[in-house]
Tab-separated table of C-alpha atoms in Angstrom:
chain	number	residue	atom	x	y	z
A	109	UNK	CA	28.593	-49.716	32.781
A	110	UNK	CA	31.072	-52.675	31.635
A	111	UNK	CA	27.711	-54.949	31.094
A	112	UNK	CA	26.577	-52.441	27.482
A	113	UNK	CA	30.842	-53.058	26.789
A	114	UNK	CA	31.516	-56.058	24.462
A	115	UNK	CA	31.185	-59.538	26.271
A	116	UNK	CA	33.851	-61.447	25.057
A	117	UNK	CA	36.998	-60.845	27.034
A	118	UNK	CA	39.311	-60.293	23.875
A	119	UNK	CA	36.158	-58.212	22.044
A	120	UNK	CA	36.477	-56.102	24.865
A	121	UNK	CA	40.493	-55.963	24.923
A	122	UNK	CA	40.529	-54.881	21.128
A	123	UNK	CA	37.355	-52.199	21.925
A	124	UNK	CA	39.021	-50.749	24.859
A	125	UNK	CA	42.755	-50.474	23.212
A	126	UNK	CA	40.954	-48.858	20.647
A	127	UNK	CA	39.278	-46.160	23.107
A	128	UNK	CA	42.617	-45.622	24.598
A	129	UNK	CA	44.530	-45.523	21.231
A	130	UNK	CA	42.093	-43.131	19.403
A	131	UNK	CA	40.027	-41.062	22.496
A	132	UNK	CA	41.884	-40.871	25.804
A	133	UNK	CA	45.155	-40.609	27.027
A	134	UNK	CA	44.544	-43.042	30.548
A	135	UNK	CA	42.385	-46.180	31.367
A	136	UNK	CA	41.093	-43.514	34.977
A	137	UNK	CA	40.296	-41.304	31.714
A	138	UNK	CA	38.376	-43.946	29.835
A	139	UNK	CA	36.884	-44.937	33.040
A	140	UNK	CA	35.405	-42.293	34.157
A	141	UNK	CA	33.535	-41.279	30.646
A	142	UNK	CA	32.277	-44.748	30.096
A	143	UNK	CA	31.507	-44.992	33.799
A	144	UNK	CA	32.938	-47.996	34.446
A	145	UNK	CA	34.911	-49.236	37.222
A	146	UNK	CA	38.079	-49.616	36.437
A	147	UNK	CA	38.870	-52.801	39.254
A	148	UNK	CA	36.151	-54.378	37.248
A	149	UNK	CA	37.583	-53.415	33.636
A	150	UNK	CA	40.969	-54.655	35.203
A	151	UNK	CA	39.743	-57.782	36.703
A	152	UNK	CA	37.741	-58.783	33.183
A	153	UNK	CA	41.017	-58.180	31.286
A	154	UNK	CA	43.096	-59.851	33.678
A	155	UNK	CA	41.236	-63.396	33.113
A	156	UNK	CA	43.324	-63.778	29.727
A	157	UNK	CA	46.158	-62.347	30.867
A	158	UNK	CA	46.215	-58.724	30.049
A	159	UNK	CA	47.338	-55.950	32.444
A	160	UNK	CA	47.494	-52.170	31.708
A	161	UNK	CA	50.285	-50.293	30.905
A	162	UNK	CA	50.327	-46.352	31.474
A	163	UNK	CA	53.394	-45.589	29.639
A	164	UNK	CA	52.159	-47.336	26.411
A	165	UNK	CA	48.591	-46.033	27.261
A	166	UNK	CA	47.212	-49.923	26.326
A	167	UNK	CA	46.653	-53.670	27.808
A	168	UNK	CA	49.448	-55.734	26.845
């Protein structure tokens, strides 16, 4: 549920890099453990300008 995940939008951007750094090897992967929705993760990130990026596994 992305409401009990960090509030602040870069909080959230260093605690989710972190998840996929250390713990899983996708954001679908994170997703789905954390159950989360992944449009919303997406959309939250995307506000200051961070997108995913599968091949380096991280929001840049």
């Amino acid at each position: 549920m992305l409401r009990e995940l960090p509030t602040d939008p870069y909080m959230l951007l260093s605690f989710i890099n972190t998840k996929l750094r250390d713990n899983y090897n996708s954001v679908a992967e994170l997703c789905d453990d954390l159950d989360v929705l992944e449009s919303e993760l997406t959309a939250r990130l995307s506000t200051i300008g961070y997108t995913y990026d599968p091949a380096l596994n991280k929001f840049v």
